[in-house]
Amino acid sequence: MSAHGAEAALARFFADGAGCASTPDHDALWAALRDAADGGKRVRPVLLTTVYEALGGNDDHVVAEVAAALELLHTAFVVHDDVIDADTVRRGRPNVSGTFAGQARRAGQPAARSARYGDAAGILAGDLALAGAIRTIALCGAAPATVRRLLDLLDRALHLSAAGELADVRLAVLGGRDIAETLVMEEHKTAVYSFELPLQLAAVLAAAADDCVEALGRFGCLLGVAYQLRDDLDGLFGDRARTGKSVESDLREGKFTPLMAYARATDAWPEIAPHVGAPALHEASADRVRGLLVACGARRFVEDLAADLSREALDAVAHLPVAPPLHDWVATVMAEAGSAA
Amino acid sequence: MSAHGAEAALARFFADGAGCASTPDHDALWAALRDAADGGKRVRPVLLTTVYEALGGNDDHVVAEVAAALELLHTAFVVHDDVIDADTVRRGRPNVSGTFAGQARRAGQPAARSARYGDAAGILAGDLALAGAIRTIALCGAAPATVRRLLDLLDRALHLSAAGELADVRLAVLGGRDIAETLVMEEHKTAVYSFELPLQLAAVLAAAADDCVEALGRFGCLLGVAYQLRDDLDGLFGDRARTGKSVESDLREGKFTPLMAYARATDAWPEIAPHVGAPALHEASADRVRGLLVACGARRFVEDLAADLSREALDAVAHLPVAPPLHDWVATVMAEAGSAA
């Protein structure tokens, strides 16, 4: 499973974009965006390409363009997400906003002004990546009726992703109540654009039948939530060396995940709650929270739910010829959940 | 001069988008975006439609779609710009980020957390408007080769606008040196997407000759800078009742415009500089700065430059049949510079 074509299409995209303007601001912004798009595992391009080929698709150029568009979309979301979460580092290096904020800091500017410059760059770079994703699909070279369907799928994914991302922040800022609401948030925030969209784009590009498009969408939706649940678990219980993330960061940010929603309905919550969203959380307190999440059954509940959803996902596509490669792919992707994608 | 078709296309866009998801988060985000797109003067749709018709274009549907896309693009930029500038009010009402931040404040959240929720909503709503603009042009119904040219013009405008917006923040945060740099910033930030783009889209849609597309681009570029210079003047010397803006806000934000760049090279600068970007600027100090900007010749310089550029702009299109309506339009738009567009 690979996506070499997508890599070449991304390289073309960044080479073309560099010629659009020749100011120091544009050069710096474009270089930072190219860095942000670099070094990912290309989960979405690989999924799209694999399923497209398994369904008999054989137009290498078109699938490479759409795969590149998916990676640009992911980059746009990551860059904007980092601005929203005030994160300045990704994969151990300064991200777009961190790069520009760092320049202002080194020029002697105070933190707030530096952050403003960094946020501006992050918002603008994300805008260029988002625009690039849509433009790349619009001009991918498929037949006009197919392009229209691809753009419709993309549009729906954008709306749901925005709703999911806003819900994620709302739950962290204003708090949440029940598990169902957090599961819808995770479906919209992650499952739709990372799983459902690549699968359905692949099926439409390969001219698959409507029921195949639908089954793949259902598979993507279920598996995507399972993936996000595993990612939540790894955010708290994962191996820091493997995930590359601080084990405390989800707690510090006050992320209200299904794990927390489950715990909220148990006797452990009064002791957990004060640590959720506490900016100065210590490692000892984080250890205590982890212990409580295990003791109250939240960890087990989420682990079981992720396993159930993965099985349900595979059931949804068991009747399709594309089931065997998806089976292998599920094993890989679930094992990697929690490490930077 | 009107753009009724664009208004109907915008109404369809917002009706269609409402059906994309049915969560409270999506409904609230979409309603806030619709409000943000409402009540503008439709400068760009009117310009596009007027020039398209003057050039003999007669496909009402296509021009209405592209005009609506321009208004969505403008909305996206305004909403993201407000996040970047931490503005929470526009046209006297809470803007997208102000609406969501206000909800969090009323729920008892502290200012920083509330602002984070507001910024998330602003970034996400702007993303949906930007995506909507590109999608609307991709699906406007023009011939594929024309759509490709429209998307190319849009792409170039997006790159230059991002560079200009970043330069605007960089000059405010890190400071600037010379007038030429501020004029390039204003060309990229405003002239390209608000003037050059609508004019060139109109010409391409109307199948005008290449030299007409080029002349209109030059006209738009020159006039757009003239417009932005008048807007800068109105930001400091304008009638608050007419512009709807605080006369001090440009000064408080530390905007480094050509007005400031001119003043920087004069003896008045040591007395002006401490007030540029001072968050607690008083009205008396603002009056003193205004007096100094007049005395050092900065105001007169910028007024003369705006007048020269407007004349040059009209010269660039004097040989085209579309010159008479553009002449009238220039008089209107320059008189309105500085009031919310």
XYZ file of C-alpha atoms in Angstrom:
682
model
C 0.000 0.000 0.000
C 1.532 3.274 -1.075
C 0.689 6.607 -2.578
C 3.745 7.593 -4.628
C 1.546 9.393 -7.136
C 0.108 11.578 -4.382
C 3.613 12.512 -3.263
C 4.488 13.683 -6.769
C 1.184 15.586 -7.027
C 1.918 17.329 -3.713
C 5.392 18.281 -4.941
C 3.825 19.791 -8.099
C 1.276 21.666 -5.988
C 3.954 23.284 -3.850
C 6.172 24.083 -6.848
C 3.245 25.757 -8.676
C 2.186 27.716 -5.594
C 5.674 29.105 -5.054
C 5.343 30.934 -8.372
C 2.074 32.686 -7.427
C 3.768 35.574 -5.656
C 7.275 36.711 -4.917
C 7.234 38.645 -1.680
C 9.184 37.655 1.431
C 5.839 37.206 3.259
C 4.508 34.810 0.631
C 7.770 32.854 0.452
C 7.900 32.405 4.226
C 4.228 31.433 4.467
C 4.466 28.929 1.621
C 7.657 27.356 3.009
C 5.997 26.932 6.405
C 2.949 25.319 4.801
C 5.147 22.962 2.779
C 6.903 21.947 6.009
C 3.527 21.355 7.654
C 2.479 19.034 4.822
C 5.760 17.149 5.000
C 6.540 14.023 7.015
C 3.042 12.715 7.670
C 2.194 9.033 7.284
C -0.164 9.794 4.367
C -2.884 7.647 5.960
C -5.644 9.213 3.860
C -3.862 9.109 0.452
C -2.888 5.469 1.079
C -6.455 4.538 2.044
C -7.894 6.284 -1.025
C -5.382 4.747 -3.417
C -5.651 1.237 -1.967
C -9.435 1.128 -2.109
C -9.558 2.778 -5.552
C -7.229 0.117 -6.969
C -9.033 -2.724 -5.138
C -12.260 -1.530 -6.779
C -10.632 -1.739 -10.207
C -9.769 1.946 -10.673
C -6.779 2.498 -12.960
C -6.432 6.223 -13.667
C -3.178 6.925 -11.837
C -3.214 10.656 -12.507
C -6.727 11.330 -11.220
C -6.345 9.250 -8.050
C -2.972 10.892 -7.308
C -4.538 14.361 -7.574
C -7.458 13.477 -5.292
C -5.081 11.771 -2.822
C -2.931 14.922 -2.742
C -6.091 16.971 -2.138
C -6.908 14.791 0.904
C -3.457 15.396 2.360
C -3.850 19.162 1.792
C -7.223 19.066 3.522
C -5.666 17.235 6.467
C -2.841 19.792 6.562
C -5.348 22.666 6.570
C -7.232 21.112 9.492
C -4.052 20.398 11.468
C -2.710 23.941 10.960
C -6.011 25.584 11.941
C -6.504 23.136 14.821
C -3.104 24.112 16.194
C -4.115 27.799 16.112
C -7.379 26.963 17.906
C -5.579 24.880 20.555
C -2.681 27.408 20.832
C -0.237 24.559 20.082
C 3.087 25.784 18.683
C 4.860 22.446 18.186
C 4.033 19.431 16.018
C 6.150 16.337 15.452
C 8.791 17.886 17.709
C 9.297 21.003 15.545
C 7.701 24.462 15.561
C 4.489 24.349 13.519
C 3.324 27.195 11.235
C 2.105 29.463 14.044
C 5.075 28.468 16.225
C 7.534 29.369 13.454
C 6.184 32.902 12.973
C 5.577 33.547 16.667
C 9.167 32.446 17.306
C 10.462 34.998 14.785
C 8.606 37.786 16.557
C 9.870 36.604 19.955
C 13.458 36.571 18.728
C 12.917 40.129 17.413
C 12.133 41.135 21.001
C 8.323 41.256 20.802
C 6.211 40.363 23.848
C 4.350 37.035 23.953
C 0.871 38.318 23.063
C 2.039 40.257 19.975
C 4.211 37.330 18.892
C 1.279 34.928 19.250
C -0.875 37.254 17.162
C 1.661 37.135 14.312
C 1.905 33.351 14.654
C -1.879 32.929 14.622
C -2.210 35.141 11.538
C 0.309 32.971 9.680
C -1.432 29.769 10.825
C -4.861 30.978 9.727
C -3.577 32.189 6.340
C -1.464 29.081 5.635
C -4.417 26.847 6.518
C -6.605 28.874 4.161
C -4.172 28.271 1.291
C -4.080 24.526 2.027
C -7.878 24.329 2.204
C -8.266 26.282 -1.036
C -5.631 24.053 -2.643
C -7.534 20.907 -1.640
C -10.796 22.067 -3.224
C -9.089 23.430 -6.345
C -7.137 20.184 -6.802
C -10.339 18.122 -6.723
C -12.143 20.563 -9.030
C -9.308 20.226 -11.581
C -8.404 16.541 -10.997
C -9.334 15.580 -14.532
C -12.277 13.248 -13.832
C -15.478 13.604 -15.868
C -17.579 16.682 -14.915
C -20.396 14.616 -13.321
C -17.825 12.715 -11.231
C -16.104 15.949 -10.173
C -19.459 17.303 -9.032
C -20.009 14.193 -6.851
C -16.473 14.459 -5.431
C -17.050 18.135 -4.579
C -20.385 17.286 -2.948
C -18.739 14.633 -0.749
C -15.968 17.078 0.143
C -18.468 19.822 0.958
C -20.460 17.577 3.298
C -17.214 16.518 5.010
C -16.164 20.155 5.475
C -19.471 21.061 7.108
C -19.420 18.070 9.465
C -15.738 18.533 10.330
C -16.319 22.182 11.200
C -19.283 21.183 13.387
C -17.185 18.471 15.080
C -14.219 20.757 15.694
C -16.475 23.449 17.143
C -18.160 20.838 19.372
C -14.728 19.686 20.561
C -13.847 23.225 21.692
C -17.341 23.823 23.109
C -17.126 20.662 25.228
C -13.671 21.673 26.515
C -14.712 25.284 27.240
C -18.325 24.937 28.343
C -18.324 21.293 29.461
C -20.506 18.415 28.324
C -23.012 16.007 29.707
C -23.381 12.628 28.056
C -21.421 10.059 26.084
C -23.618 10.205 22.963
C -22.719 13.850 22.394
C -18.976 13.131 22.614
C -19.301 10.229 20.155
C -21.069 12.452 17.607
C -18.299 15.027 18.094
C -15.596 12.410 17.408
C -17.451 11.084 14.378
C -17.732 14.582 12.896
C -14.279 15.788 13.911
C -12.270 12.765 12.769
C -14.191 9.888 11.201
C -15.846 11.850 8.404
C -12.847 13.503 6.746
C -10.174 10.941 7.661
C -12.040 7.715 6.881
C -15.507 8.148 5.364
C -14.394 10.787 2.829
C -11.309 8.966 1.397
C -13.314 5.730 1.093
C -16.288 7.352 -0.610
C -14.098 9.431 -2.931
C -12.299 6.205 -3.922
C -15.591 4.440 -4.633
C -17.023 7.307 -6.694
C -13.751 7.674 -8.655
C -13.778 3.928 -9.375
C -17.413 4.187 -10.535
C -18.530 1.728 -7.833
C -22.235 0.995 -7.323
C -24.210 3.175 -4.913
C -24.533 0.436 -2.284
C -20.742 0.014 -2.284
C -20.270 3.787 -1.757
C -22.768 3.584 1.099
C -21.215 0.500 2.750
C -17.746 2.047 2.574
C -19.111 5.222 4.134
C -20.590 3.234 7.005
C -17.319 1.320 7.439
C -15.370 4.596 7.505
C -17.687 6.193 9.988
C -17.555 3.278 12.465
C -13.838 2.679 12.078
C -13.089 6.404 12.334
C -14.798 6.650 15.711
C -12.955 3.507 16.863
C -9.677 5.117 15.734
C -10.421 8.346 17.604
C -11.303 6.377 20.765
C -7.946 4.572 20.576
C -6.295 7.963 20.001
C -8.004 9.317 23.146
C -6.773 6.289 25.135
C -3.239 6.745 23.818
C -3.437 10.454 24.720
C -3.731 9.421 28.376
C -2.307 5.911 28.639
C 0.013 5.789 25.602
C 3.746 5.477 25.424
C 5.071 9.030 25.126
C 8.093 7.871 23.112
C 5.809 6.292 20.485
C 3.033 8.903 20.341
C 5.404 11.897 20.414
C 2.841 13.710 22.569
C 2.914 14.784 26.190
C 0.664 12.336 28.039
C -0.723 15.252 30.012
C -1.632 17.559 27.108
C -5.171 16.224 26.501
C -5.843 16.561 30.227
C -4.388 20.076 30.402
C -6.478 21.191 27.417
C -9.586 19.873 29.161
C -10.628 17.677 26.211
C -14.045 16.225 27.071
C -13.842 12.845 25.348
C -16.090 9.762 25.741
C -13.555 8.623 28.371
C -14.361 11.670 30.467
C -18.078 11.504 29.699
C -18.159 7.925 31.055
C -16.187 8.895 34.155
C -18.459 11.889 34.739
C -21.352 9.513 35.553
C -19.317 7.618 38.170
C -18.299 8.263 41.788
C -14.733 8.973 40.625
C -15.694 12.222 38.883
C -15.507 14.637 41.841
C -11.838 13.679 42.209
C -11.104 13.716 38.454
C -12.916 16.939 37.502
C -10.545 19.497 39.108
C -7.656 18.157 36.989
C -9.461 18.350 33.633
C -8.352 21.576 31.937
C -5.917 22.473 34.741
C -3.045 24.297 32.964
C -0.532 23.549 35.763
C -1.283 19.817 35.998
C 1.561 17.847 37.606
C 2.643 14.366 36.600
C 1.589 12.925 39.954
C -1.929 14.302 39.500
C -2.059 12.932 35.966
C -1.073 9.512 37.346
C -3.874 9.764 39.894
C -6.401 10.660 37.150
C -5.228 7.701 35.063
C -5.681 5.390 38.052
C -9.195 6.696 38.638
C -10.143 6.315 34.963
C -9.095 2.655 35.160
C -10.791 2.033 38.526
C -14.117 3.603 37.502
C -14.274 1.456 34.373
C -13.921 4.316 31.851
C -10.795 2.900 30.222
C -12.302 -0.556 29.822
C -15.572 0.916 28.499
C -13.767 2.898 25.787
C -11.463 -0.015 24.876
C -14.456 -2.327 24.454
C -16.375 0.276 22.465
C -13.424 0.775 20.081
C -13.140 -2.997 19.567
C -16.902 -3.348 18.982
C -16.948 -0.507 16.461
C -13.960 -1.977 14.555
C -15.779 -5.311 14.273
C -19.008 -3.615 13.203
C -17.033 -1.660 10.623
C -15.606 -4.823 9.069
C -19.050 -6.446 9.097
C -20.388 -3.516 7.077
C -18.025 -4.334 4.187
C -17.739 -8.140 4.587
C -19.847 -8.685 1.430
C -17.654 -6.443 -0.736
C -14.689 -7.731 -2.803
C -12.615 -4.969 -1.179
C -12.964 -6.586 2.298
C -9.569 -8.422 2.465
C -7.301 -5.372 1.943
C -9.506 -3.373 4.334
C -9.087 -6.115 6.945
C -5.288 -5.810 6.798
C -5.476 -2.036 6.751
C -7.672 -1.903 9.871
C -5.100 -3.930 11.816
C -2.309 -1.499 10.812
C -4.196 1.712 11.372
C -5.601 0.693 14.768
C -2.142 -0.329 15.942
C -0.861 3.116 14.932
C -3.702 5.147 16.481
C -2.315 7.752 18.821
C 0.949 8.365 16.991
C 1.125 11.503 14.855
C -0.793 10.954 11.595
C -25.883 48.888 -11.080
C -27.138 45.970 -9.054
C -26.527 42.337 -8.330
C -29.962 40.863 -7.618
C -28.901 37.544 -9.120
C -25.999 37.315 -6.693
C -28.354 37.912 -3.769
C -30.533 34.992 -4.873
C -27.450 32.792 -5.395
C -26.249 33.622 -1.873
C -29.670 32.756 -0.466
C -29.518 29.368 -2.259
C -25.995 28.794 -0.945
C -27.051 29.331 2.654
C -30.225 27.267 2.259
C -28.236 24.347 0.781
C -25.540 24.538 3.453
C -28.082 24.417 6.261
C -29.024 20.906 5.118
C -25.433 19.593 5.301
C -25.584 18.765 9.001
C -28.094 18.964 11.799
C -26.206 19.458 15.030
C -26.622 22.480 17.302
C -22.971 23.362 16.635
C -23.442 23.358 12.866
C -26.699 25.315 13.059
C -25.124 27.992 15.254
C -21.997 28.251 13.095
C -23.973 28.465 9.857
C -26.371 31.080 11.246
C -23.427 33.205 12.380
C -21.805 32.929 8.942
C -25.069 33.876 7.221
C -25.274 36.951 9.467
C -21.679 37.829 8.591
C -22.486 37.667 4.867
C -25.585 39.805 5.336
C -25.872 43.570 5.056
C -22.738 44.376 3.045
C -22.843 46.796 0.132
C -22.015 44.019 -2.362
C -19.284 46.176 -3.918
C -17.585 43.186 -5.579
C -20.733 41.483 -6.972
C -21.924 44.831 -8.368
C -18.548 45.525 -9.978
C -18.408 42.042 -11.532
C -21.976 42.191 -12.836
C -21.677 45.732 -14.197
C -18.471 45.067 -16.103
C -19.672 41.659 -17.345
C -22.817 43.240 -18.801
C -20.896 46.223 -20.219
C -18.635 43.733 -22.021
C -21.682 42.062 -23.569
C -22.002 39.114 -21.193
C -25.589 37.809 -20.928
C -25.555 34.555 -18.928
C -27.403 35.731 -15.822
C -27.028 32.447 -13.972
C -23.264 32.099 -14.362
C -22.496 35.702 -13.455
C -24.783 35.501 -10.410
C -22.949 32.398 -9.155
C -19.513 33.984 -9.604
C -20.730 37.220 -7.987
C -22.006 35.235 -4.992
C -18.633 33.481 -4.795
C -16.890 36.876 -4.595
C -19.109 37.921 -1.695
C -18.378 34.615 0.089
C -14.658 35.166 -0.445
C -14.961 38.660 1.026
C -16.933 37.248 3.969
C -14.248 34.606 4.593
C -11.522 37.264 4.615
C -13.497 39.588 6.908
C -14.286 36.792 9.388
C -10.665 35.542 9.499
C -9.336 39.119 9.590
C -11.490 39.814 12.637
C -10.002 36.758 14.394
C -6.474 37.930 13.504
C -7.174 41.475 14.743
C -9.129 40.214 17.814
C -12.096 42.357 16.720
C -15.421 41.147 18.119
C -17.775 43.699 16.551
C -18.580 44.532 12.947
C -21.222 46.937 11.644
C -22.195 47.614 15.256
C -23.105 43.971 16.044
C -21.094 41.038 17.457
C -19.276 39.309 14.588
C -18.830 35.506 14.359
C -16.080 35.268 16.980
C -17.795 37.909 19.138
C -21.070 35.950 19.070
C -19.507 32.703 20.322
C -17.145 34.383 22.784
C -20.161 36.259 24.164
C -22.013 32.965 24.760
C -19.080 31.592 26.743
C -18.801 34.827 28.761
C -22.510 34.719 29.623
C -22.022 31.080 30.738
C -19.508 32.386 33.262
C -16.279 31.496 31.456
C -13.186 33.690 31.857
C -12.097 35.984 29.014
C -9.260 33.830 27.608
C -11.377 30.647 27.388
C -14.268 32.600 25.892
C -11.985 34.167 23.291
C -10.664 30.700 22.403
C -14.219 29.486 21.693
C -14.931 32.651 19.682
C -11.732 32.293 17.650
C -12.497 28.631 16.899
C -15.921 29.601 15.545
C -14.434 32.452 13.486
C -11.748 30.252 11.952
C -14.232 27.462 11.131
C -16.936 29.780 9.749
C -14.356 31.524 7.562
C -13.193 28.132 6.303
C -16.735 27.256 5.229
C -17.129 30.598 3.441
C -13.787 30.201 1.667
C -14.604 26.632 0.630
C -18.031 27.814 -0.536
C -16.466 30.508 -2.717
C -14.167 28.082 -4.536
C -16.849 25.409 -4.902
C -19.326 27.959 -6.277
C -16.867 29.029 -8.981
C -15.946 25.410 -9.775
C -19.648 24.609 -10.295
C -20.796 27.950 -11.776
C -21.800 26.337 -15.056
C -19.321 28.051 -17.399
C -17.408 25.959 -19.974
C -14.614 23.827 -18.439
C -11.794 25.894 -20.006
C -13.393 29.083 -18.658
C -13.836 27.556 -15.191
C -10.150 26.645 -15.182
C -9.215 30.275 -15.963
C -11.575 31.561 -13.263
C -10.046 29.172 -10.719
C -6.541 30.247 -11.748
C -7.402 33.915 -11.226
C -8.971 33.071 -7.863
C -5.939 31.040 -6.816
C -3.533 33.860 -7.631
C -5.734 36.291 -5.687
C -5.797 33.966 -2.663
C -2.005 33.699 -2.593
C -1.481 37.456 -2.931
C -4.202 38.274 -0.388
C -2.651 35.913 2.161
C 0.756 37.516 1.557
C -0.751 40.997 1.931
C -2.654 40.136 5.108
C 0.460 38.571 6.638
C 2.496 41.660 5.664
C -0.140 43.863 7.305
C 0.246 42.003 10.618
C 4.033 41.802 10.272
C 4.286 45.583 9.764
C 2.064 46.197 12.814
C 3.913 43.687 15.026
C 7.513 44.006 13.828
C 7.395 47.495 12.297
C 8.241 48.639 8.783
C 10.645 50.903 7.016
C 9.613 52.394 3.725
C 6.550 53.510 1.798
C 7.052 51.100 -1.112
C 6.644 48.086 1.178
C 3.366 49.433 2.611
C 2.005 50.092 -0.894
C 2.750 46.502 -1.968
C 1.036 45.300 1.204
C -2.092 47.354 0.414
C -2.120 46.191 -3.196
C -1.969 42.546 -2.115
C -4.293 42.839 0.875
C -7.086 44.802 -0.786
C -6.645 45.714 -4.437
C -6.166 42.188 -5.774
C -9.253 40.431 -4.426
C -11.598 43.419 -4.184
C -10.893 45.086 -7.529
C -8.516 43.220 -9.836
C -10.202 39.830 -9.311
C -13.853 40.878 -9.920
C -12.817 42.831 -13.017
C -10.744 40.024 -14.500
C -13.363 37.374 -13.676
C -15.942 39.545 -15.449
C -13.716 39.891 -18.512
C -12.931 36.165 -18.717
C -16.610 35.248 -18.236
C -17.573 37.679 -21.005
C -14.901 36.131 -23.275
C -13.119 39.490 -23.603
C -9.787 39.718 -25.454
C -6.587 39.185 -23.465
C -5.559 42.856 -23.643
C -8.927 43.846 -22.159
C -8.436 41.349 -19.269
C -4.984 42.835 -18.729
C -6.095 46.484 -18.860
C -8.921 45.799 -16.409
C -6.449 44.087 -14.097
C -4.189 47.128 -14.184
C -7.166 49.424 -13.564
C -8.263 47.300 -10.599
C -4.817 47.202 -9.108
C -4.299 50.975 -9.255
C -7.804 51.842 -8.151
C -7.689 49.274 -5.342
C -4.599 50.866 -3.833
C -6.224 54.302 -4.177
C -9.304 52.944 -2.391
C -7.223 51.482 0.440
C -5.348 54.787 0.846
C -8.677 56.626 1.173
C -9.777 53.954 3.652
C -6.610 54.553 5.696
C -7.291 58.315 5.679
C -10.881 57.753 6.756
C -9.661 55.426 9.527
C -7.888 58.412 11.086
C -9.613 61.528 9.759
C -13.042 60.145 8.823
C -16.444 60.911 10.252
C -17.096 58.213 12.851
C -20.872 58.366 12.250
C -20.369 57.575 8.558
C -17.567 55.001 8.769
C -19.059 53.138 11.761
C -15.525 52.652 13.083
C -13.727 54.070 16.074
C -11.352 56.702 14.713
C -8.710 55.459 17.111
C -8.851 51.732 16.272
C -6.306 51.808 13.405
C -3.926 53.717 15.669
C -4.486 51.356 18.623
C -3.844 48.316 16.420
C -0.570 49.882 15.280
C -1.426 49.585 11.567
C 1.684 50.641 9.640
C 0.105 52.208 6.562
C 1.704 54.433 3.881
C 0.505 57.361 6.029
C 2.728 56.153 8.866
C 5.572 55.181 6.551
C 5.637 58.755 5.178
C 5.520 60.246 8.684
C 8.302 57.924 9.822
C 10.760 59.744 7.558
C 9.875 63.186 8.997
C 10.781 65.091 12.174
C 7.264 64.423 13.513
C 7.869 60.681 13.951
C 9.493 60.686 17.429
C 6.315 62.279 18.781
C 3.929 60.064 16.749
C 5.645 56.691 17.272
C 4.784 56.113 20.961
C 1.048 56.339 20.139
C 1.107 53.813 17.265
C -0.067 50.496 18.690
C -0.734 51.917 22.163
C -3.716 49.927 23.477
C -4.748 52.644 25.966
C -4.642 55.530 23.479
C -6.722 58.532 24.607
C -8.740 60.759 22.328
C -6.539 63.764 23.101
C -3.431 61.820 22.016
C -5.212 60.662 18.865
C -6.045 64.311 18.093
C -2.379 65.216 18.581
C -1.295 62.405 16.204
C -3.795 63.586 13.608
C -2.434 67.132 13.890
C 1.128 65.901 13.440
C 0.179 63.762 10.409
C -1.278 66.884 8.778
C 1.635 69.122 9.765
C 4.348 66.741 8.519
C 2.656 66.415 5.125
C 1.682 62.731 5.445
C -2.038 63.348 4.971
C -1.515 65.525 1.901
C 0.973 63.007 0.444
C -1.494 60.123 0.771
C -4.429 62.197 -0.543
C -2.415 63.207 -3.602
C -1.213 59.659 -4.176
C -4.791 58.300 -4.030
C -5.930 60.941 -6.544
C -2.997 60.200 -8.872
C -3.623 56.448 -8.761
C -7.356 56.909 -9.500
C -6.487 58.991 -12.569
C -3.882 56.468 -13.697
C -6.453 53.711 -13.228
C -8.957 55.432 -15.503
C -6.234 56.103 -18.077
C -5.503 52.352 -18.184
C -9.029 51.632 -19.447
C -9.745 54.853 -21.385
C -9.470 52.977 -24.702
C -12.013 50.293 -23.700
C -15.752 50.526 -24.426
C -16.340 49.772 -20.730
C -14.692 53.089 -19.684
C -17.880 55.189 -19.134
C -19.567 52.918 -16.520
C -16.194 52.470 -14.791
C -15.822 56.265 -14.630
C -19.133 56.603 -12.784
C -18.359 53.640 -10.575
C -14.975 55.089 -9.517
C -16.662 58.286 -8.327
C -19.132 56.289 -6.195
C -16.680 53.818 -4.712
C -14.070 56.428 -3.820
C -16.714 58.548 -2.098
C -17.691 55.509 -0.044
C -14.145 54.407 0.894
C -13.807 54.066 4.618
C -17.379 53.014 5.348
C -17.953 49.328 5.970
C -17.874 47.440 2.675
